[in-house]
mmCIF file of C-alpha atoms and ligand atoms in Angstrom:
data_model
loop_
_atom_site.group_PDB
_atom_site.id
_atom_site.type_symbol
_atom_site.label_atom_id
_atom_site.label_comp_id
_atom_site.label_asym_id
_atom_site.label_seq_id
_atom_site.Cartn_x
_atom_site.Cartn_y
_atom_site.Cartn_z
ATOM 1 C CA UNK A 107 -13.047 -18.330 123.045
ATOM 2 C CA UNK A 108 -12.313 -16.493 120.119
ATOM 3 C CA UNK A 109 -9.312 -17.204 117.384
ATOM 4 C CA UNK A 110 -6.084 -15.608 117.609
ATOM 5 C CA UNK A 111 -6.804 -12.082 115.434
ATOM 6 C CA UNK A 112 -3.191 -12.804 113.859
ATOM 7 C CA UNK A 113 -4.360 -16.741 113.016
ATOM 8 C CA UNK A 114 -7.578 -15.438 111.227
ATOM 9 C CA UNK A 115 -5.759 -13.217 109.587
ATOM 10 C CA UNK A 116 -3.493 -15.682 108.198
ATOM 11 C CA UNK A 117 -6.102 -18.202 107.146
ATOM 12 C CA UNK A 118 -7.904 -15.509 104.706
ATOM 13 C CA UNK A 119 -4.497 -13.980 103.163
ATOM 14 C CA UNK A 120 -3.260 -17.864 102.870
ATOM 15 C CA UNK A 121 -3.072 -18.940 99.413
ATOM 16 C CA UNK A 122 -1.394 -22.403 100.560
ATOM 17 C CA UNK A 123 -2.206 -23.714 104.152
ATOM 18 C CA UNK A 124 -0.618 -27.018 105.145
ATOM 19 C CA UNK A 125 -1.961 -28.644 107.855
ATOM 20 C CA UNK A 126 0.101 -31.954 109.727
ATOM 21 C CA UNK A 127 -2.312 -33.627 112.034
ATOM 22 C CA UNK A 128 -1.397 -35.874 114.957
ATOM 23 C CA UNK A 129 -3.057 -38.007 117.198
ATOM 24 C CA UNK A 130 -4.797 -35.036 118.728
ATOM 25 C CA UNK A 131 -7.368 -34.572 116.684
ATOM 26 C CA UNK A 132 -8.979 -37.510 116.942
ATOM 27 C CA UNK A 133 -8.640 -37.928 120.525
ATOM 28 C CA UNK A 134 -12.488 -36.381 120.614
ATOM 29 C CA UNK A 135 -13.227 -39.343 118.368
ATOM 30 C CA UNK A 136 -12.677 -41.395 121.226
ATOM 31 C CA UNK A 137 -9.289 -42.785 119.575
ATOM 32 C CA UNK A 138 -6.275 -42.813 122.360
ATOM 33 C CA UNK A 139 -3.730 -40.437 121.721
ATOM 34 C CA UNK A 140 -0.472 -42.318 120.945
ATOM 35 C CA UNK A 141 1.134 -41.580 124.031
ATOM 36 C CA UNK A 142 -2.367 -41.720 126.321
ATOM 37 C CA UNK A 143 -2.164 -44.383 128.940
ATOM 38 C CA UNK A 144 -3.237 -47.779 127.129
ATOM 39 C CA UNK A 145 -6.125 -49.107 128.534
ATOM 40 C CA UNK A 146 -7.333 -52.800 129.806
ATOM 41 C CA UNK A 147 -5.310 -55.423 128.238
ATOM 42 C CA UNK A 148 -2.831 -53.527 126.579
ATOM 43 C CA UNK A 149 -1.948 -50.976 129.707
ATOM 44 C CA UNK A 150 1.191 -53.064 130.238
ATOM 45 C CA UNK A 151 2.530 -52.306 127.307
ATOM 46 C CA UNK A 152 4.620 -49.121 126.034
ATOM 47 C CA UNK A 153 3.329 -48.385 122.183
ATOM 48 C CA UNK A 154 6.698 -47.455 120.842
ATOM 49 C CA UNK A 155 7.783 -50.881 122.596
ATOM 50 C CA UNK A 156 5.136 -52.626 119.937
ATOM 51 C CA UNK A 157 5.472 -50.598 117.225
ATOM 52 C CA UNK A 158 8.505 -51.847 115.629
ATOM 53 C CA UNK A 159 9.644 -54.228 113.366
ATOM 54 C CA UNK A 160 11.683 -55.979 116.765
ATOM 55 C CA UNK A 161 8.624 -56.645 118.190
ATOM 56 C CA UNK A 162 6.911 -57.870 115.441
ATOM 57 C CA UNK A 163 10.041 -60.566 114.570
ATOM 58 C CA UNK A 164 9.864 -61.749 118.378
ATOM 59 C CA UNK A 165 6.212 -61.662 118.865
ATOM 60 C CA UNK A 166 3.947 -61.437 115.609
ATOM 61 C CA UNK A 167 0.560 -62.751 117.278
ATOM 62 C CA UNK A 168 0.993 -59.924 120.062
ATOM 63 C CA UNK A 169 1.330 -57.168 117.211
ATOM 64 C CA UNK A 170 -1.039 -58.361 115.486
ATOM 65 C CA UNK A 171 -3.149 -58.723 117.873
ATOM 66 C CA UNK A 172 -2.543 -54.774 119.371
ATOM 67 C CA UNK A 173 -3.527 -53.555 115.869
ATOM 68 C CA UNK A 174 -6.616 -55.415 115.701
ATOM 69 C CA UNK A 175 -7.579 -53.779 118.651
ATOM 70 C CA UNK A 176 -6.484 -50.399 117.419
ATOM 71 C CA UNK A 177 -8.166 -51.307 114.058
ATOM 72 C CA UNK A 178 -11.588 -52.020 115.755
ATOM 73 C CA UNK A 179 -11.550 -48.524 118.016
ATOM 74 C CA UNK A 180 -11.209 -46.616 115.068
ATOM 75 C CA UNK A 181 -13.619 -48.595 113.053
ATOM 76 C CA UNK A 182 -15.930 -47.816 116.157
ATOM 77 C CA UNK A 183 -14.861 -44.192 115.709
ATOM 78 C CA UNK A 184 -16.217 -41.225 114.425
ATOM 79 C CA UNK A 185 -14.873 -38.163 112.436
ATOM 80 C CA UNK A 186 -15.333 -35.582 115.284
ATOM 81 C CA UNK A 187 -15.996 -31.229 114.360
ATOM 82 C CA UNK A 188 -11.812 -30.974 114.115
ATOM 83 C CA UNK A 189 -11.800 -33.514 111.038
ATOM 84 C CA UNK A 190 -14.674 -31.858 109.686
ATOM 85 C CA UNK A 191 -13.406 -28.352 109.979
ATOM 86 C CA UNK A 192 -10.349 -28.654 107.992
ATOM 87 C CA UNK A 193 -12.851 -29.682 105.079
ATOM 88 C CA UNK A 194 -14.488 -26.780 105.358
ATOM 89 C CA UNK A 195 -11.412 -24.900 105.310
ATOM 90 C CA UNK A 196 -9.996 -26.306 102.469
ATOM 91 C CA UNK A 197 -13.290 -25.425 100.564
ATOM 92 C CA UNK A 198 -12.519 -21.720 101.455
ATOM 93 C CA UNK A 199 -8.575 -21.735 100.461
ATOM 94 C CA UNK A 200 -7.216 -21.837 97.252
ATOM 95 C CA UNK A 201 -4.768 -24.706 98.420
ATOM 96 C CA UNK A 202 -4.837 -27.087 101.369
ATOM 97 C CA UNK A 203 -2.232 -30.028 101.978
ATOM 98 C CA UNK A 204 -3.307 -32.304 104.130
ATOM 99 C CA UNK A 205 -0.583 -34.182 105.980
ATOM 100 C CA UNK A 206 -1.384 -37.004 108.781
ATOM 101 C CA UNK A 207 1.122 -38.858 110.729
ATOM 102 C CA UNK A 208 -2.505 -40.923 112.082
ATOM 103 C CA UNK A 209 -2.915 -44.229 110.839
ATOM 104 C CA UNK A 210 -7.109 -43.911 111.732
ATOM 105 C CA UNK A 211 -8.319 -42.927 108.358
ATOM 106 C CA UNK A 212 -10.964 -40.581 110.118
ATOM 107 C CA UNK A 213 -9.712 -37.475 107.867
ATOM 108 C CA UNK A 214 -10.843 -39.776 104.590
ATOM 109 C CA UNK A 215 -14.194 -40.630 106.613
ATOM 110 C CA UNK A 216 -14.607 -36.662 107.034
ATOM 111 C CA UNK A 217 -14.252 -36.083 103.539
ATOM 112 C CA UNK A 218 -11.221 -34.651 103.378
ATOM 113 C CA UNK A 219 -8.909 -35.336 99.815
ATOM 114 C CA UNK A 220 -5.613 -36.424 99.051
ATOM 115 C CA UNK A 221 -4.681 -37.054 102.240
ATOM 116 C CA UNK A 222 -0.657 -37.407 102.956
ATOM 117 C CA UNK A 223 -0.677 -40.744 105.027
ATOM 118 C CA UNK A 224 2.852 -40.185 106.774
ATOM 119 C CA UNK A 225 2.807 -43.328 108.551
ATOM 120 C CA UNK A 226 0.538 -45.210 106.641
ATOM 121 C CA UNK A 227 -2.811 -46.556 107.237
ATOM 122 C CA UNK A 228 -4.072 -49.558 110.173
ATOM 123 C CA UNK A 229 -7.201 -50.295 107.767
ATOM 124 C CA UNK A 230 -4.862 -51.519 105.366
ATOM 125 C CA UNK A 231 -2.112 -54.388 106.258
ATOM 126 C CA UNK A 232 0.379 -55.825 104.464
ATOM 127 C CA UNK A 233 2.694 -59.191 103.193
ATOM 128 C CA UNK A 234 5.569 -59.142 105.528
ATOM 129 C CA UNK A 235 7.158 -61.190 102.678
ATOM 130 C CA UNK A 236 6.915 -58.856 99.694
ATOM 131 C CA UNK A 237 5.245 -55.838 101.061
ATOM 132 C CA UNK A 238 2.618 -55.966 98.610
ATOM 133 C CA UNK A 239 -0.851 -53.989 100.310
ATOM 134 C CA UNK A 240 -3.342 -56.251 101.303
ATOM 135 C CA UNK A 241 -7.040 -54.038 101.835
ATOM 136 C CA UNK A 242 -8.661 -57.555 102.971
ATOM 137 C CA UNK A 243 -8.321 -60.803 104.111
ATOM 138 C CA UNK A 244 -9.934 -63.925 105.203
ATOM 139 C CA UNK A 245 -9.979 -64.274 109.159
ATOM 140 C CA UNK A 246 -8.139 -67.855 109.726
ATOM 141 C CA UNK A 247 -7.180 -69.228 113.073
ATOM 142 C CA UNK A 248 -3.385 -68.076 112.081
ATOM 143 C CA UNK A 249 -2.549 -64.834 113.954
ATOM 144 C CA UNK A 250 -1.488 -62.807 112.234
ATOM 145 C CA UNK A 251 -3.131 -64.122 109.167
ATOM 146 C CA UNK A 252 -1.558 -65.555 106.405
ATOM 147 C CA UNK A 253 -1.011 -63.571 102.800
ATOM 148 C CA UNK A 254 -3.621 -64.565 100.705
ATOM 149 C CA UNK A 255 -1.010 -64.276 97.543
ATOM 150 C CA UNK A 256 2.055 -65.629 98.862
ATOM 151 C CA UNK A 257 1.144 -67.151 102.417
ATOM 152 C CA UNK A 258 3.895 -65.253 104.782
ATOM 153 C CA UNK A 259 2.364 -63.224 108.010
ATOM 154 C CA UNK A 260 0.411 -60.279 107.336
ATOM 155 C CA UNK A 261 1.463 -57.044 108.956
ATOM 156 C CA UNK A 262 -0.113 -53.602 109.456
ATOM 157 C CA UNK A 263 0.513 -51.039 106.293
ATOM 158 C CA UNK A 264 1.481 -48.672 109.012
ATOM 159 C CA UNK A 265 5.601 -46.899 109.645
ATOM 160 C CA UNK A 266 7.196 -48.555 112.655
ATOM 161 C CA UNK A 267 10.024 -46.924 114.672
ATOM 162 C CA UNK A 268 13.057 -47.536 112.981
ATOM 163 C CA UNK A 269 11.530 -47.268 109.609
ATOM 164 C CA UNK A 270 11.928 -45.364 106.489
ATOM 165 C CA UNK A 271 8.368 -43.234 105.654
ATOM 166 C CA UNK A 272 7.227 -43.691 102.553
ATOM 167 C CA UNK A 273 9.291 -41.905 100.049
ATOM 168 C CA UNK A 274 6.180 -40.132 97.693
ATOM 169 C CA UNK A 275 4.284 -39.182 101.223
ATOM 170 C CA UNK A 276 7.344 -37.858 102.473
ATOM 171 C CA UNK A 277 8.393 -35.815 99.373
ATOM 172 C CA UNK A 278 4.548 -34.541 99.093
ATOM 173 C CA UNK A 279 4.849 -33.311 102.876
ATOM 174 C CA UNK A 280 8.196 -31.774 102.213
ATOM 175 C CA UNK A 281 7.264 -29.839 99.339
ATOM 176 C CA UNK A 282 4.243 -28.519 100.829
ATOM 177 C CA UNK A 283 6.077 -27.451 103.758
ATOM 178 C CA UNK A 284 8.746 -25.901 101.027
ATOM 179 C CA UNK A 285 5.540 -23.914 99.737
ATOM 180 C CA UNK A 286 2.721 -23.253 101.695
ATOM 181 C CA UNK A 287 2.559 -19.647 103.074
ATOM 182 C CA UNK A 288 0.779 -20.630 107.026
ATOM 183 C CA UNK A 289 1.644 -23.549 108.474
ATOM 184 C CA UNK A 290 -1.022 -25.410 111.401
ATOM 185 C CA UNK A 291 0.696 -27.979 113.605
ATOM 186 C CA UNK A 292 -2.764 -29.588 114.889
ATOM 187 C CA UNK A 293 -2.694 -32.610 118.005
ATOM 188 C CA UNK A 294 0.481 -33.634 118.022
ATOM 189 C CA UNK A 295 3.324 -33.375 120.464
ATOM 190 C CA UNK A 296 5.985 -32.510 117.683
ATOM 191 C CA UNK A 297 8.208 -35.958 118.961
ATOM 192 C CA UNK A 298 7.936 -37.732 116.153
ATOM 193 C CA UNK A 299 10.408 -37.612 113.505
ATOM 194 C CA UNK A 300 11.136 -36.688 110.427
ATOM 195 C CA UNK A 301 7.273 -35.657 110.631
ATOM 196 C CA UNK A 302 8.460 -32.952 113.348
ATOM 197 C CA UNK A 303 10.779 -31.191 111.183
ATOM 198 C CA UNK A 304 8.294 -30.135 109.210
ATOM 199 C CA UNK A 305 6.818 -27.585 110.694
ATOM 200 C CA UNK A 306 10.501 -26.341 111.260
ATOM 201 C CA UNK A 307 10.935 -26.321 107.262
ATOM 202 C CA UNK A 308 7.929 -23.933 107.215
ATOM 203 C CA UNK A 309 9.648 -21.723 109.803
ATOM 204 C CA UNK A 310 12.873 -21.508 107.628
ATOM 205 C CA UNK A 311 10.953 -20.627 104.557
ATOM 206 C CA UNK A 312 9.435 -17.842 106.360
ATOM 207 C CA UNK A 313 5.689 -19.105 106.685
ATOM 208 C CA UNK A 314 3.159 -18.238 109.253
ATOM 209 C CA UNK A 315 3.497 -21.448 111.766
ATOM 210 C CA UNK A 316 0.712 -21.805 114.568
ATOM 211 C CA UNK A 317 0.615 -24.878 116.679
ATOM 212 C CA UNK A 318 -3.015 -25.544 117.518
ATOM 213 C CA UNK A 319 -3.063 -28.296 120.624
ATOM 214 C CA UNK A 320 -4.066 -29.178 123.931
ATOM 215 C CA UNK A 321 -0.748 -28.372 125.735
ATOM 216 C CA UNK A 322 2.460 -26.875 124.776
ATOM 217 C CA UNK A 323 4.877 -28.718 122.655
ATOM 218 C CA UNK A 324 8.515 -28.542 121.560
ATOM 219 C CA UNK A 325 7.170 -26.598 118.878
ATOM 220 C CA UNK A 326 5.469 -24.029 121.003
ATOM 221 C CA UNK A 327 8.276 -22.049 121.258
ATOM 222 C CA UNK A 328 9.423 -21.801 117.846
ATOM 223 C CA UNK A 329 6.040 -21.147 116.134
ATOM 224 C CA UNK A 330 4.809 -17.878 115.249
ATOM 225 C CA UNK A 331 1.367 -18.539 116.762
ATOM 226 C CA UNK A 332 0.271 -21.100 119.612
ATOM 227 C CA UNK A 333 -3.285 -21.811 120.541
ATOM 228 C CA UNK A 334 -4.030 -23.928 122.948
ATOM 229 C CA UNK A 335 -7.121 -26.200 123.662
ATOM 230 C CA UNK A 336 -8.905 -29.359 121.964
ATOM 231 C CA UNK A 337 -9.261 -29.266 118.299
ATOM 232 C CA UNK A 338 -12.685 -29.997 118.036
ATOM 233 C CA UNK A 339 -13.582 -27.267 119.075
ATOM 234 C CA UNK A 340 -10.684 -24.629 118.313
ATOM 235 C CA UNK A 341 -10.769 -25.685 114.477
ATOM 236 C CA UNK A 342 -14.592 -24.468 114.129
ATOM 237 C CA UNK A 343 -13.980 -21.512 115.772
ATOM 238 C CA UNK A 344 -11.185 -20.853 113.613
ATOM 239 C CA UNK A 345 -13.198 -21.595 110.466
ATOM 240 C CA UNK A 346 -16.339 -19.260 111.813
ATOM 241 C CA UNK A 347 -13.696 -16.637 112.776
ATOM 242 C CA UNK A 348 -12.112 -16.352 109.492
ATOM 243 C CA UNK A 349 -15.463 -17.233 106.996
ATOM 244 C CA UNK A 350 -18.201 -15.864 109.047
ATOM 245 C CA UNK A 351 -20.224 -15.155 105.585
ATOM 246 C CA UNK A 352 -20.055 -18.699 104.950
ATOM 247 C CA UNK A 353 -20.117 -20.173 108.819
ATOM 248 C CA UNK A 354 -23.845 -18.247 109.002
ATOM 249 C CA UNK A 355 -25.653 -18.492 105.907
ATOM 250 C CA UNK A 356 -28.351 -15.613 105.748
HETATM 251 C C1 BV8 B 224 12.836 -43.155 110.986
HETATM 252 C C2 BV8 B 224 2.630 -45.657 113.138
HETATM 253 C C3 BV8 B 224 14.852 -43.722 109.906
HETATM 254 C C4 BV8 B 224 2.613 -46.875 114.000
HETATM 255 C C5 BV8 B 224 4.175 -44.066 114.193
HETATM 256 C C6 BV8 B 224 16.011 -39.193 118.430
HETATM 257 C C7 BV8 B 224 15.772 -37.944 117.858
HETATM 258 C C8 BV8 B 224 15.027 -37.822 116.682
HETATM 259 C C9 BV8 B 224 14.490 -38.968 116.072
HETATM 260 C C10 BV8 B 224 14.718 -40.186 116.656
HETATM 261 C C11 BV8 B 224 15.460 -40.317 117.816
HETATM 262 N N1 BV8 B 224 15.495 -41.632 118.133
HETATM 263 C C12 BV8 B 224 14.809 -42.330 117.214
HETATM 264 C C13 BV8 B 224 14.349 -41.468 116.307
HETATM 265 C C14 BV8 B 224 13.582 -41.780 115.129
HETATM 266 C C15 BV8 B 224 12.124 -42.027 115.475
HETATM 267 C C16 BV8 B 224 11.570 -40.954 116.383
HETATM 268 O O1 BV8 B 224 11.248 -39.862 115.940
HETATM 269 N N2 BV8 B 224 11.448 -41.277 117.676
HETATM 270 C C17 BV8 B 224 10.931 -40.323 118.618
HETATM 271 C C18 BV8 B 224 10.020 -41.029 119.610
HETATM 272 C C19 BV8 B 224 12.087 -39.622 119.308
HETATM 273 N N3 BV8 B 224 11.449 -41.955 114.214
HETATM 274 C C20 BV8 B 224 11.351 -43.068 113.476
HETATM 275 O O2 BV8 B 224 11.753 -44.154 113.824
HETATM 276 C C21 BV8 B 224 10.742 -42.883 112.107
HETATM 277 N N4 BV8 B 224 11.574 -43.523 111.141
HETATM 278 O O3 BV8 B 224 13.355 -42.226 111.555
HETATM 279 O O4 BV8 B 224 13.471 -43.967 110.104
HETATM 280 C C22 BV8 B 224 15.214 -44.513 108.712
HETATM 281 C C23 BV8 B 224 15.508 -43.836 107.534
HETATM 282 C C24 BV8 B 224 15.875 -44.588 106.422
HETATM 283 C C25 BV8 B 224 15.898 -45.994 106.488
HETATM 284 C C26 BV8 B 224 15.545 -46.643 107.681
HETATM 285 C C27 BV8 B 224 15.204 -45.910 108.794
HETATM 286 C C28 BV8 B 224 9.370 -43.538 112.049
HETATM 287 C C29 BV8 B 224 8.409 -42.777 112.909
HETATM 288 C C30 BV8 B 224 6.996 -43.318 112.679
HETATM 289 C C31 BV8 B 224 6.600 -44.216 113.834
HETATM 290 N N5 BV8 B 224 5.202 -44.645 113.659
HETATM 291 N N6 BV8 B 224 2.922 -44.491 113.970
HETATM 292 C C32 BV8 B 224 1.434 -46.882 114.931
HETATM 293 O O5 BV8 B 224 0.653 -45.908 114.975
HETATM 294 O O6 BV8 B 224 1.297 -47.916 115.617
HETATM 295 S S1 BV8 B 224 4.415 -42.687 115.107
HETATM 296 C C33 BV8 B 224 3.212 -42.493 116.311
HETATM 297 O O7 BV8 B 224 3.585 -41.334 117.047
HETATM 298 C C34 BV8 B 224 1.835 -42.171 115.796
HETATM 299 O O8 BV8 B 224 1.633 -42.382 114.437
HETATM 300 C C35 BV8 B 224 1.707 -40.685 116.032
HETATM 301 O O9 BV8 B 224 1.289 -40.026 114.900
HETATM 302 C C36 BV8 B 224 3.108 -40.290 116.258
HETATM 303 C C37 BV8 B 224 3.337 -38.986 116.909
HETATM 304 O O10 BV8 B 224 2.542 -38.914 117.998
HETATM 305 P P1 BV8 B 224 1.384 -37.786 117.971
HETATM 306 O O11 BV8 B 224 0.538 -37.974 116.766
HETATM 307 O O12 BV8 B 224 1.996 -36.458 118.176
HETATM 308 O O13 BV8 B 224 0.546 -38.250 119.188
HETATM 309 P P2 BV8 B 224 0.946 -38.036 120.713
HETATM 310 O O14 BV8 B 224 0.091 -38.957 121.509
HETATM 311 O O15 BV8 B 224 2.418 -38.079 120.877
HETATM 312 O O16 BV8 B 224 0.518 -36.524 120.991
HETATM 313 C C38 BV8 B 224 -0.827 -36.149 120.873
HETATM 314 C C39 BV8 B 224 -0.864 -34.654 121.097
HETATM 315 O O17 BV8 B 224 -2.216 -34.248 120.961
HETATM 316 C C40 BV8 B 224 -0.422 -34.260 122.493
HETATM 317 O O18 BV8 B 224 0.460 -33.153 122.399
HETATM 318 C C41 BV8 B 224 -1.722 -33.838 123.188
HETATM 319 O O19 BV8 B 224 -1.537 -32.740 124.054
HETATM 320 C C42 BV8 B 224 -2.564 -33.411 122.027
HETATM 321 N N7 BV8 B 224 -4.001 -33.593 122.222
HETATM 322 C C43 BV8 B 224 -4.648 -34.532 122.953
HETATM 323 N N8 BV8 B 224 -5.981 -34.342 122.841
HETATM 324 C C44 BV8 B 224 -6.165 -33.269 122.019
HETATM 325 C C45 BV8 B 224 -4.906 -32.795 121.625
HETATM 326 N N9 BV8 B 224 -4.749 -31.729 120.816
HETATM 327 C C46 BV8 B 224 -5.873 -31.111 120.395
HETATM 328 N N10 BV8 B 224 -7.115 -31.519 120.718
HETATM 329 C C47 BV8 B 224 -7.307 -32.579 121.536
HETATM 330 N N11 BV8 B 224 -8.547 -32.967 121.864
#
């Protein structure tokens, strides 16, 4: 299936793309989408029921426990021909943000730079105490563990519901949005907010938006262009539409 003629377009007369990623795209990495049935153990449980700061005061070994779970999937995981697209892209385009409400670090593992971690990161935790980041820490028989500077319960670095988004990632994404001249919504279902409105910004400012996912979204009707079907493959096809030269090396 070939790209949208009006997409390609836009990616070579783009002089700033901004891309916000979702779960989506790494869903072919073999990382549930946020809103995928759970599976085994943690099927019982709703995600947006455990991700918040409620659920962490009532029940701290349960949350921790979820994210270690979470946090060895992803580990397991692999970047999949999506992540590794929107590298190549950006080596084609004079600018590409890269925004991420994922918390899987697989865009960093593609080789993708200054990523814009929206809702932070499950590789990296944090002191519940201070909120000082914490990239390791001994495994003890406390769950969660203990912080090695101060001793209160680690937690993941990640943005529960209910939470402010980190003020320089947010800022970053806004401004990009402010600027960039084509927008790409990519695997997400455009719930989530503030991360949602962005794509709306980009409207207002009068950029190119095109929603690239497996099904339609609240977004799908607003955005100038909607293309729908997995990422990993879409985003290659995109980046071979609109750099053939490059795509095929004679
Ligand atoms: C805040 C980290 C205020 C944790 C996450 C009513 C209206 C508007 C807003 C609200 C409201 N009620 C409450 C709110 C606020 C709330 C919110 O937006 N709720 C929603 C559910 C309505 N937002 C917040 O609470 C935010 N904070 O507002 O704070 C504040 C301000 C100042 C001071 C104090 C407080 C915080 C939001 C961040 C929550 N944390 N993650 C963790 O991961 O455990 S969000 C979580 O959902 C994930 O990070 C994920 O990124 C995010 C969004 O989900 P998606 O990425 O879109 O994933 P999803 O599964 O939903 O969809 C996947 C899509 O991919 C699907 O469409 C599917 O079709 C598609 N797909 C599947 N396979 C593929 C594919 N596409 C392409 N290829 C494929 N192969």
């Amino acid at each position: 299936m070939n790209s949208p003629p009006e997409l390609v377009e836009a990616v070579r007369a783009a002089s700033h793309v901004v891309v916000m990623t979702g779960a989506g795209i790494s869903a072919e990495s073999g990382v549930p989408t946020f809103r995928d049935a759970q599976t085994g153990l943690w099927a019982q449980y709703d995600p947006e029921e455990l991700a918040t700061p409620g659920a962490f005061r009532r029940n701290p070994r349960l949350v921790w426990d979820w994210y270690s779970w979470r946090r060895e999937l992803v580990s397991q995981a692999e970047p999949n021909p999506g992540h590794f697209a929107l590298v190549q892209l950006a080596a084609h385009i004079p600018q590409l943000t890269l925004i991420t409400q994922n918390v899987d670090g697989l865009h960093q593992r593609a080789g993708s730079q200054n990523v814009i971690e929206l809702h932070g990161n499950i590789l990296r935790a944090k002191c519940s105490a201070d909120g000082r980041i914490i990239t390791a820490w001994p495994e003890t028989s406390e769950t969660p563990p203990p912080c090695p500077e101060c001793g209160a319960p680690l937690r993941p670095d990640v943005v529960w519901f209910g939470e402010a988004l980190p003020m320089l990632a947010l800022n970053q994404a806004a401004r990009a949005a402010e600027q960039g001249d084509l927008f790409l919504s990519i695997g997400t279902s455009a719930l989530v907010h503030p991360a949602a409105s962005l794509a709306h910004i980009a409207l207002q400012r009068g950029a190119v938006v095109a929603e690239i996912n497996l099904e339609p979204t609240p977004l799908t009707a607003a955005a100038t262009i909607a293309w729908h079907g997995p990422a990993g493959q879409l985003l290659p096809q995109l980046f071979r539409d609109a750099f053939p030269a490059d795509a095929f090396p004679e």
